[in-house]
XYZ file of C-alpha atoms in Angstrom:
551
model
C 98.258 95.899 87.628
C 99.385 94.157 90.830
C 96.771 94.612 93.905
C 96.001 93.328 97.142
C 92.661 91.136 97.689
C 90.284 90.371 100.488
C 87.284 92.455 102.403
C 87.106 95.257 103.953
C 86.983 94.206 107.522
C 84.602 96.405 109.384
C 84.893 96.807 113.350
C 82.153 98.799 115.305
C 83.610 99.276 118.704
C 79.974 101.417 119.781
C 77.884 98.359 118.917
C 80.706 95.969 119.680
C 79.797 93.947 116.033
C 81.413 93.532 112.455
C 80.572 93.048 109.270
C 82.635 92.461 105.778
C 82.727 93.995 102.638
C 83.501 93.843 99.139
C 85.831 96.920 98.034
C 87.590 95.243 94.428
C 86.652 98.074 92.596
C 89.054 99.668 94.815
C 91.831 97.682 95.387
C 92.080 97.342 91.576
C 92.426 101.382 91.260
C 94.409 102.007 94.589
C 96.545 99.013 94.940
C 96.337 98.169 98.597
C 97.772 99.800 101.692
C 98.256 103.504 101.968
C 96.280 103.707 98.590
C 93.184 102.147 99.644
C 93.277 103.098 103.033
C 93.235 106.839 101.678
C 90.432 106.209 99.113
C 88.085 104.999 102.062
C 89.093 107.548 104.616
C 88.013 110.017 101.668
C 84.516 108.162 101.326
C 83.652 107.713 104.960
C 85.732 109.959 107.442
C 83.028 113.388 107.813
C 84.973 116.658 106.323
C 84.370 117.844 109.900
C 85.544 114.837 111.895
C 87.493 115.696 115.601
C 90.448 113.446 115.196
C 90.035 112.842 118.658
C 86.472 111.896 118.075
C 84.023 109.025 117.828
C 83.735 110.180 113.727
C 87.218 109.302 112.667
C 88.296 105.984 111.892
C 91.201 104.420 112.105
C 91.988 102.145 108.826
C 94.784 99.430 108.888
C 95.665 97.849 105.467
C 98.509 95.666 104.199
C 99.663 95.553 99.908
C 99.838 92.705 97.559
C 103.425 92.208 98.308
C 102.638 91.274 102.022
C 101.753 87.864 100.743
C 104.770 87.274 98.909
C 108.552 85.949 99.837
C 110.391 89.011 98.723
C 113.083 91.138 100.991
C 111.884 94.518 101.774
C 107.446 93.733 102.462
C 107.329 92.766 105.595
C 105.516 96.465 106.115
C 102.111 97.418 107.587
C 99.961 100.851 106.568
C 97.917 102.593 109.244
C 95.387 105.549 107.989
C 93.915 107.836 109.908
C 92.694 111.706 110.760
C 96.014 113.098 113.003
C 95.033 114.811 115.667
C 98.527 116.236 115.165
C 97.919 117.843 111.779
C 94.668 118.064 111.440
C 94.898 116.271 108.241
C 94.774 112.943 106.758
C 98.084 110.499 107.590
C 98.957 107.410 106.745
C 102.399 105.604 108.146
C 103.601 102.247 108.212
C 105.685 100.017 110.546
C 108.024 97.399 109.769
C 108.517 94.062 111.946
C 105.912 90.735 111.668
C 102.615 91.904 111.623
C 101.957 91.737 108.355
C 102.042 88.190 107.855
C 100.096 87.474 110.552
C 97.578 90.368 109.472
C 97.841 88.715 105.782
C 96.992 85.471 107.770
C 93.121 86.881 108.871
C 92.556 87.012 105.135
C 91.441 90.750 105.409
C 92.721 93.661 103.358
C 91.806 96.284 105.038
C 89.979 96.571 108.356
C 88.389 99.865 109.398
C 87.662 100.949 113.123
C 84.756 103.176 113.829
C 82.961 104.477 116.674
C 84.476 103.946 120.189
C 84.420 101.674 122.816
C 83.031 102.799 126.317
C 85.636 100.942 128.538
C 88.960 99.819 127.327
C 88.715 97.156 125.045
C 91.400 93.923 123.501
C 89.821 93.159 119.894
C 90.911 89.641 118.510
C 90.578 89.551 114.769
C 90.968 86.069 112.763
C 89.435 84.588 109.666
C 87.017 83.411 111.542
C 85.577 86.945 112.990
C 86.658 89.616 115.795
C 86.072 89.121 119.592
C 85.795 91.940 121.908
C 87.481 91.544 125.501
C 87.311 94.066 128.556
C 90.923 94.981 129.976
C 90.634 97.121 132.748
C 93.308 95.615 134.113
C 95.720 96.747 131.414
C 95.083 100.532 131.616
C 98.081 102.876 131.743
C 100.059 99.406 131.188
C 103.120 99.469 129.006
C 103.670 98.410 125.506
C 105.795 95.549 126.227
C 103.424 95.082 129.401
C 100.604 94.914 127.634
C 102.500 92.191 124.997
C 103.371 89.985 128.294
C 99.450 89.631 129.304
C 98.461 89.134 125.813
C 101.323 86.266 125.211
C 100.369 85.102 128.900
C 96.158 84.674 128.528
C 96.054 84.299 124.715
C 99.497 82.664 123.191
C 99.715 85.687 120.692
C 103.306 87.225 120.675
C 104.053 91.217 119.976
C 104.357 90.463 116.694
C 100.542 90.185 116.267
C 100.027 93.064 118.241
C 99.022 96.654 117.852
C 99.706 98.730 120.693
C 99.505 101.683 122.430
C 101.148 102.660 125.657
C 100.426 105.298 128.207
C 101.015 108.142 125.419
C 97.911 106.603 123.317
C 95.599 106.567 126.240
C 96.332 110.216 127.306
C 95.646 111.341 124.248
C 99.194 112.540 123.479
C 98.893 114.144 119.892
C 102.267 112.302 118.564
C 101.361 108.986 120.205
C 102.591 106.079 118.200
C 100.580 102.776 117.337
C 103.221 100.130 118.217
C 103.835 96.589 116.721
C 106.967 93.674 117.869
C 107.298 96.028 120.881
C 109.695 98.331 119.276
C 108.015 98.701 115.464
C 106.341 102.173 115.553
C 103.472 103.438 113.481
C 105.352 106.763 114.155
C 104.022 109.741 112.806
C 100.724 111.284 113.439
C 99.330 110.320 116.406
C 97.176 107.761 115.262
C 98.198 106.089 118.371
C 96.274 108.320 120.022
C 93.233 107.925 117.831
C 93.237 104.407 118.936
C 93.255 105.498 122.768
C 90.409 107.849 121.863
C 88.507 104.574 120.669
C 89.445 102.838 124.152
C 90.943 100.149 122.282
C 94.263 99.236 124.147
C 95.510 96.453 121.710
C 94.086 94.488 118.345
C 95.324 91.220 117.521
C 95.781 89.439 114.106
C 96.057 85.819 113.505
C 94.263 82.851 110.821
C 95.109 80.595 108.578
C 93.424 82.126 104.981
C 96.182 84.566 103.681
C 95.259 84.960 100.257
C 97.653 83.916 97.312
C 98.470 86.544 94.812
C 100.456 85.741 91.894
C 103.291 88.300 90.921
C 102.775 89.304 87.470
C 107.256 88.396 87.076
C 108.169 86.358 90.108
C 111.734 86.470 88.313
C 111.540 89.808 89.463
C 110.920 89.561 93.239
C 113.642 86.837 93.192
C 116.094 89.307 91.953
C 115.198 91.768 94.404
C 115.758 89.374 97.204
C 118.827 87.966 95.641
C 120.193 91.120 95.912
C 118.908 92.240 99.016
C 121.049 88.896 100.177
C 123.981 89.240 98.760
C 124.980 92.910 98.164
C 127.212 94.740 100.720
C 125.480 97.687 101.923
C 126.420 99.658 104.905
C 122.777 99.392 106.587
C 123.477 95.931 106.795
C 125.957 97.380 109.986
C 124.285 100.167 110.693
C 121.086 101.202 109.509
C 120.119 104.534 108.932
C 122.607 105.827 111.286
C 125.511 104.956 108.752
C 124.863 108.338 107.036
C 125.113 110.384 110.447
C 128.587 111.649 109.504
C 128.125 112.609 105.560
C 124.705 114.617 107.096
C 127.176 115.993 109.813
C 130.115 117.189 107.363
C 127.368 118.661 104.753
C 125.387 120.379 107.107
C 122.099 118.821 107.028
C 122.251 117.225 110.675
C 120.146 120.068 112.816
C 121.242 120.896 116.442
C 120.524 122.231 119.636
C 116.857 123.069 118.618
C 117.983 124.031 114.690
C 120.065 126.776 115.536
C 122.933 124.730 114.445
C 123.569 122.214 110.889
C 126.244 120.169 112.576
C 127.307 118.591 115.634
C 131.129 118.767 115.323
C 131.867 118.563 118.697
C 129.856 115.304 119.485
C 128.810 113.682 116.333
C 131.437 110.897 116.776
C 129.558 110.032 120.157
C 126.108 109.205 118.327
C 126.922 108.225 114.881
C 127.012 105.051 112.757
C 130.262 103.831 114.339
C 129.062 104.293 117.926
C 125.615 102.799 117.186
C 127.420 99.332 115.314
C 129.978 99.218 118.892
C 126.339 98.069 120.632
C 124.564 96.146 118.174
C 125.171 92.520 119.572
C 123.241 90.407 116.936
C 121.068 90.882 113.266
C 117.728 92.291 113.472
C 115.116 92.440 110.526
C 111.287 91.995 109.296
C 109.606 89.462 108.216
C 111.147 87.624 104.929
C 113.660 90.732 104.401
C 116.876 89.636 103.709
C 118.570 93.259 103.665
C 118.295 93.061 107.633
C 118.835 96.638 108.565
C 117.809 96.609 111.868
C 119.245 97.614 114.992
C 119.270 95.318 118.465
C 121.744 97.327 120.518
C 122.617 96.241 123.799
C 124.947 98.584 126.806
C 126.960 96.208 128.710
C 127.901 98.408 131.414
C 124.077 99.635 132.475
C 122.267 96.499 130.982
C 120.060 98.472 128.571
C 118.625 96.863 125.533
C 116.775 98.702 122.540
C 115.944 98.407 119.187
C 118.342 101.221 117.341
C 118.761 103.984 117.799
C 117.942 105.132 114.211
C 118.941 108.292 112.089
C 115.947 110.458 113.318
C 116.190 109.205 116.623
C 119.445 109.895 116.540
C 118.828 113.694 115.515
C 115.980 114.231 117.930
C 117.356 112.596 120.999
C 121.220 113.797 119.604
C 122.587 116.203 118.115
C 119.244 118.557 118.105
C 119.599 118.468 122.150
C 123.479 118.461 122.118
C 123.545 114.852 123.708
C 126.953 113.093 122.475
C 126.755 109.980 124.065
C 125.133 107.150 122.263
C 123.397 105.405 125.503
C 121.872 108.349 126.256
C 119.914 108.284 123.160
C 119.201 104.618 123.606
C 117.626 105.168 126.761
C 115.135 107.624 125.114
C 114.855 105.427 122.630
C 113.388 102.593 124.618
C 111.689 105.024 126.761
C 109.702 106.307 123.478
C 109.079 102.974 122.527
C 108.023 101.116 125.676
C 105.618 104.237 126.224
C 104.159 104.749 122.490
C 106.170 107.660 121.477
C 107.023 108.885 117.898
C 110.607 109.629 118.596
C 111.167 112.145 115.552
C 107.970 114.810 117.650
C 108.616 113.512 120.939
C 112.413 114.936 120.885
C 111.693 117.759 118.691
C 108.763 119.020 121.300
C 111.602 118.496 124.680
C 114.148 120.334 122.360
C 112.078 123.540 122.018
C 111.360 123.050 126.198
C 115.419 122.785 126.288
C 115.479 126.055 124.528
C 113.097 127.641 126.355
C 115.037 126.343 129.856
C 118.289 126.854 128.287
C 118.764 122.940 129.431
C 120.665 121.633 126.366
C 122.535 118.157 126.881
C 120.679 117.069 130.296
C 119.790 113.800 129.740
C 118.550 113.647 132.925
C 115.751 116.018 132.293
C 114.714 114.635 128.927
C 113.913 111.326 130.027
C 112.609 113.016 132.494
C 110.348 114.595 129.867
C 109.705 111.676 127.581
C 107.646 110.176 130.751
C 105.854 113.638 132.253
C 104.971 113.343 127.981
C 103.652 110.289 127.700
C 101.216 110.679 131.212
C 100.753 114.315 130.829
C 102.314 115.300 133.811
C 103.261 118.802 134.713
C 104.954 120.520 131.866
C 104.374 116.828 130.056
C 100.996 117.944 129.584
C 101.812 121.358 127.776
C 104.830 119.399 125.435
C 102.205 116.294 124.657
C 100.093 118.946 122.587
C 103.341 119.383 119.699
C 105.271 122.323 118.723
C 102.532 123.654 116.661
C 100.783 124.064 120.030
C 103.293 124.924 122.548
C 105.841 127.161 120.554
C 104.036 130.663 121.505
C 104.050 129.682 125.113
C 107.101 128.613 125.532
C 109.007 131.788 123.196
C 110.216 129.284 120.742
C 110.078 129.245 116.680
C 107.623 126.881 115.538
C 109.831 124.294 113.594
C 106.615 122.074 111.598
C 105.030 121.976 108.623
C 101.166 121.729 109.101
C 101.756 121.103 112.086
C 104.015 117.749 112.166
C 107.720 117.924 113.965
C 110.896 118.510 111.352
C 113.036 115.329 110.963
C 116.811 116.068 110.514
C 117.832 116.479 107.056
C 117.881 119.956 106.932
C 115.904 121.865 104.117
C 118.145 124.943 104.207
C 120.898 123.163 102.714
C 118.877 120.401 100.925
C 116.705 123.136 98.818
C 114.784 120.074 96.916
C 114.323 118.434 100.658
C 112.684 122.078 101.857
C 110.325 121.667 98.809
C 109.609 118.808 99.732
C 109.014 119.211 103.358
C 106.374 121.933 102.199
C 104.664 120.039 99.938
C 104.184 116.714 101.819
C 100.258 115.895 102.607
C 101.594 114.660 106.168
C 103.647 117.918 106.828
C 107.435 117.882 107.591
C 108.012 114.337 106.195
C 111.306 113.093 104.669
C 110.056 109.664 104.010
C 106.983 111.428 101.398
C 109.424 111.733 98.760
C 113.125 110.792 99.726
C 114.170 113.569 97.631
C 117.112 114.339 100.036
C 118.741 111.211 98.533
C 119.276 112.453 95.538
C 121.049 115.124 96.876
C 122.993 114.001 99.341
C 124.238 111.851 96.630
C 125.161 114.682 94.286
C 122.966 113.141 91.474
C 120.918 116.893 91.784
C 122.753 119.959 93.321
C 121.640 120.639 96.899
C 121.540 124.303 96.420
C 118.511 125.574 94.298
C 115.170 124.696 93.247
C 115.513 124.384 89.539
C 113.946 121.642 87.808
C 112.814 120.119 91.204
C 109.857 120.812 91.267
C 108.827 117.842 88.307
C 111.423 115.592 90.006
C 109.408 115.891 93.248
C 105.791 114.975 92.087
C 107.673 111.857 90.181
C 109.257 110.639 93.599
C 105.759 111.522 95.364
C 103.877 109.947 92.817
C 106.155 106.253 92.977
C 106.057 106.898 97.115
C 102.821 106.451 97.039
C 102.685 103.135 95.042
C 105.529 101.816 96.877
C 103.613 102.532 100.326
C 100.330 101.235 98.678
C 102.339 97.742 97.618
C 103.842 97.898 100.602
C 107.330 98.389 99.207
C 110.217 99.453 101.985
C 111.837 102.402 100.996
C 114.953 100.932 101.198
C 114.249 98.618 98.371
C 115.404 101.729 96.710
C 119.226 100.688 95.822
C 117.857 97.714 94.216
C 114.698 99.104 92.152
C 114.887 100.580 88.335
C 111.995 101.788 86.232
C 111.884 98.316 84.773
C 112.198 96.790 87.726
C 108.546 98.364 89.051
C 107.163 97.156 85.562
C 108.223 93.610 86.197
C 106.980 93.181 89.772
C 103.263 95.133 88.959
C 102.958 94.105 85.178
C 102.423 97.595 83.923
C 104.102 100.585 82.596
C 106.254 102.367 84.498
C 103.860 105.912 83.890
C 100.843 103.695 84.700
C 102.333 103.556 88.429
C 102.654 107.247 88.611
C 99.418 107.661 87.216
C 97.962 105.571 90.364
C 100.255 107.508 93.034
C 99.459 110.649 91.353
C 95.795 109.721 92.216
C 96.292 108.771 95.919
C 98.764 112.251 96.507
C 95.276 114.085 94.840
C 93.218 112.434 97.028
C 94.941 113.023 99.629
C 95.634 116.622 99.446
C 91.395 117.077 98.447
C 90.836 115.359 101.744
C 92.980 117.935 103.306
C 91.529 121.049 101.069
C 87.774 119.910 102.227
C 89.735 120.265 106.127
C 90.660 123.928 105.260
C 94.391 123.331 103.725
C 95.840 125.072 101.002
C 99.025 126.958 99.812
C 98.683 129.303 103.171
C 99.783 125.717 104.798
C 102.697 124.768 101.900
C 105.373 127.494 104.364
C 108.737 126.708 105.878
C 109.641 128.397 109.397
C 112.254 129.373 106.819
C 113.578 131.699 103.836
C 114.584 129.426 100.627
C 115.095 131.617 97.353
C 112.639 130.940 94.957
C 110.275 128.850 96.877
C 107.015 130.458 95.724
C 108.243 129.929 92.149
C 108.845 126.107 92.942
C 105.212 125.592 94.261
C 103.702 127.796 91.478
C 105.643 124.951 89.437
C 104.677 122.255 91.442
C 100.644 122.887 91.542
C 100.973 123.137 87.874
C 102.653 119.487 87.683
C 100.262 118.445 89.518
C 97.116 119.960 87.962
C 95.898 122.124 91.123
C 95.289 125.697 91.386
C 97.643 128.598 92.407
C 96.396 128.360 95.624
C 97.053 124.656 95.821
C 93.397 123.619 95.415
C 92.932 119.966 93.835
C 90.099 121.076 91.403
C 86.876 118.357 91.665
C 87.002 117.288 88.504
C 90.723 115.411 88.993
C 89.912 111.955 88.199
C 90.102 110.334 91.409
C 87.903 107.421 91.756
């Protein structure tokens, strides 16, 4: 089976030192990526690790596809203990790092311990050097890219980042690549502040060469990815704004609401393709999705706005104008924000203030966030943390922020959403796809249950490969055989292992089918997870038992 190669790279930021390892046993049974990252979190984070504390470690990995030429790879894994959740997460960012990460000759490199002033680490094939940047504290992300372009000739896109929201420990901080690439969900950018590291840098000349088992098949994929209309070619994510709108899945003003009739055609797909102004994509990715937008009248430039940010910074604060949610946009990212918990935490302030639709106030917000100022300080802990005080419902799932395809019309989605290892994650399973496109009814949780450990299950490989999820159009069953050189069930066999290991991680943490709720009533939901642990193997009370082969 197809998997990455190189050492583990690993950085001590107490001792200021490194050293390298052999892990092939484990890249050959986890792939690469999310997969091994997860397998050596498991082995060497402490059960009772602070996630804000010298103990965790902060793991970032790249697949065996990162080394090829194919559309839809030019994706980075970050794995970590959230200090969000409380649990293990791994996410991934798009852009150009991974090349140049590929380029160090590493496959994994593993921060532990933490630095005692605020560091820059420079990592190349040739070893890591450790430099002290006082100067840089409280500095921006694209700040912080200037100096490191200026001193060292290394652009954003070798870069991880965090802004002011990482160093003030904001619990939804965002690890930030290309300036506007976020490792989004989490708060691992905030596990990097907590290590004093302000930036790491990537860059060599010994990426590794890994033979695809059916290069036929990768040139198929990008052939396609080239030449097939699609409508995130115009519009990324955004392009389904209005189908979400019209069938109810598009939460607003704080989820008291499924549509946004009376503003939706202010921040949809159309409105978001009137201020794109030229192509954007990641490395080698011919699909090119992305989203440069540009406002002629006020000057502003961004990356996106995307679906979620769309929802958060939208419709889910009654905000019809699409500039508006570019400026939050670029505030999020130019301060280390995950956009999805950053306007989901100002939207339960709005309902607590009865504020709904001042833009004013929520960019406002987004910077009293990121520097824990005044009421900043109170939203920068997460809805999971702020809800009682401020007389709000608490609208997570173990603790992470909802993103806006709403589970109480998308019943497989709301399964989903309380299954997920990360919490309230759409992008664990994708499920909602299915039913947005009518292939499964929306309504009802029959049969779903099996559906959603198979689309867990081939998540997890895809993030372990690293494999964009929206390859998806142009994958099939035989597809994944060609590209990894093994059967289609031997895939789900090795996700199925990294969602167990996963969710053991999170059992040895305390987690268990007490944490598998919605801040919602969906008939036949304890049936559905009853069906679901026994899919899976694990226990009524959705307990991974220790004998599940997970090594």
């Amino acid at each position: 089976m197809l998997h990455a190669t190189g050492d583990l790279l690993t950085i001590d930021l107490s001792e200021r030192s490194w050293t390298t390892s052999r892990i092939d046993d484990v890249l050959e049974a986890f792939i690469g990526g999310r997969g091994v990252a997860t397998k050596l979190a498991y082995d060497r984070i402490p059960v009772d690790a602070d996630p804000l504390g010298e103990r965790n470690r902060l793991y970032l990995s790249s697949g065996p596809l990162q080394v090829s030429q194919m559309s839809f790879t030019g994706r980075m894994n970050a794995t970590s203990l959230s200090p969000l959740t409380n649990g293990i997460v791994s996410t991934n960012a798009g852009g150009y790092l991974s090349r140049n990460f590929a380029d160090a000759g590493y496959s994994c490199v593993e921060l532990v311990g933490e630095s005692d002033e605020l560091l820059a680490i420079y990592v190349t094939d040739d070893g890591v050097e450790f430099e002290p940047i006082p100067d840089l504290e409280g500095a921006t992300i694209p700040e912080t890219s200037m100096v490191m372009d200026e001193r060292h000739g290394l652009e954003s896109d070798h870069l991880v980042t965090i802004g002011p929201a990482g160093e003030n420990a904001v619990r939804y901080a965002s690890l930030m690549t290309s300036n506007s690439r976020a490792f989004g969900r989490g708060g691992l950018g905030a596990v990097l502040g907590s290590k004093n590291v302000k930036t790491i840098s990537f860059a060599g000349d010994s990426r590794p060469t890994i033979p695809l088992p059916d290069e036929s098949a990768s040139m198929d994929i990008h052939q396609d990815a080239a030449t097939k209309d699609h409508i995130m070619k115009r519009q990324g994510t955004t392009g389904g704004v209005d189908l979400k709108n019209d069938m109810f899945s598009l939460p607003t003003q704080y989820f008291e609401r499924m549509d946004f009739d009376e503003g939706v055609d202010g921040i949809n797909g159309s409105a978001v393709e009137s201020k794109k102004y030229k192509r954007g994509t990641c490395s080698v990715c011919a699909f090119a999705c992305k989203l440069p937008t540009r406002d002629e009248e006020t000057g502003l430039e961004t990356e996106g706005p995307e679906f979620e940010t769309v929802f958060s910074f939208g419709s889910n604060l009654l905000v019809d104008d699409i500039v508006d949610v570019m400026k939050s946009n670029e505030l999020c990212d130019t301060l280390g924000l995950d956009t999805i918990s950053a306007g989901v935490s100002i939207g339960a302030y709005l309902k607590a203030t009865d504020r709904f639709g001042d833009t004013a106030l929520i960019h406002e917000l987004i910077e009293k966030i990121a520097y824990r100022k005044g009421v900043g300080n109170q939203l920068a802990e997460g809805v999971d943390r702020s809800h009682k005080d401020l007389g709000v419902k608490n609208w997570t799932v173990k603790g992470l922020e909802f993103p806006g395809h709403d589970g109480r019309v998308l019943h497989g989605r709301a399964l989903g959403y309380a299954t997920a290892n990360r919490g309230a994650d759409h992008m664990y399973s994708k499920v909602h796809n299915l039913e947005y496109e009518g292939t499964i009814p929306a309504e009802g949780l029959e049969g779903k249950a099996p559906l959603l450990v198979e689309l867990q299950n081939l998540k997890a490989v895809k993030d372990s490969a690293i494999l964009c999820r929206f390859a998806n159009s142009y994958m099939s069953d035989e597809r994944f055989e060609r590209l990894f050189g093994t059967e289609y069930d031997v895939l789900l066999e090795a996700g199925a292992k990294i969602v167990d290991l996963e969710r053991r991680f999170n059992n040895r943490r305390g987690f268990d089918r007490a944490d598998d709720k919605l801040p919602y009533e969906i008939d036949g939901l304890e049936a559905a997870l009853d069906e679901y642990y026994s899919e899976r193997g694990w226990t009524n009370d959705g307990i991974v038992p220790e004998v599940s082969d997970t090594k």
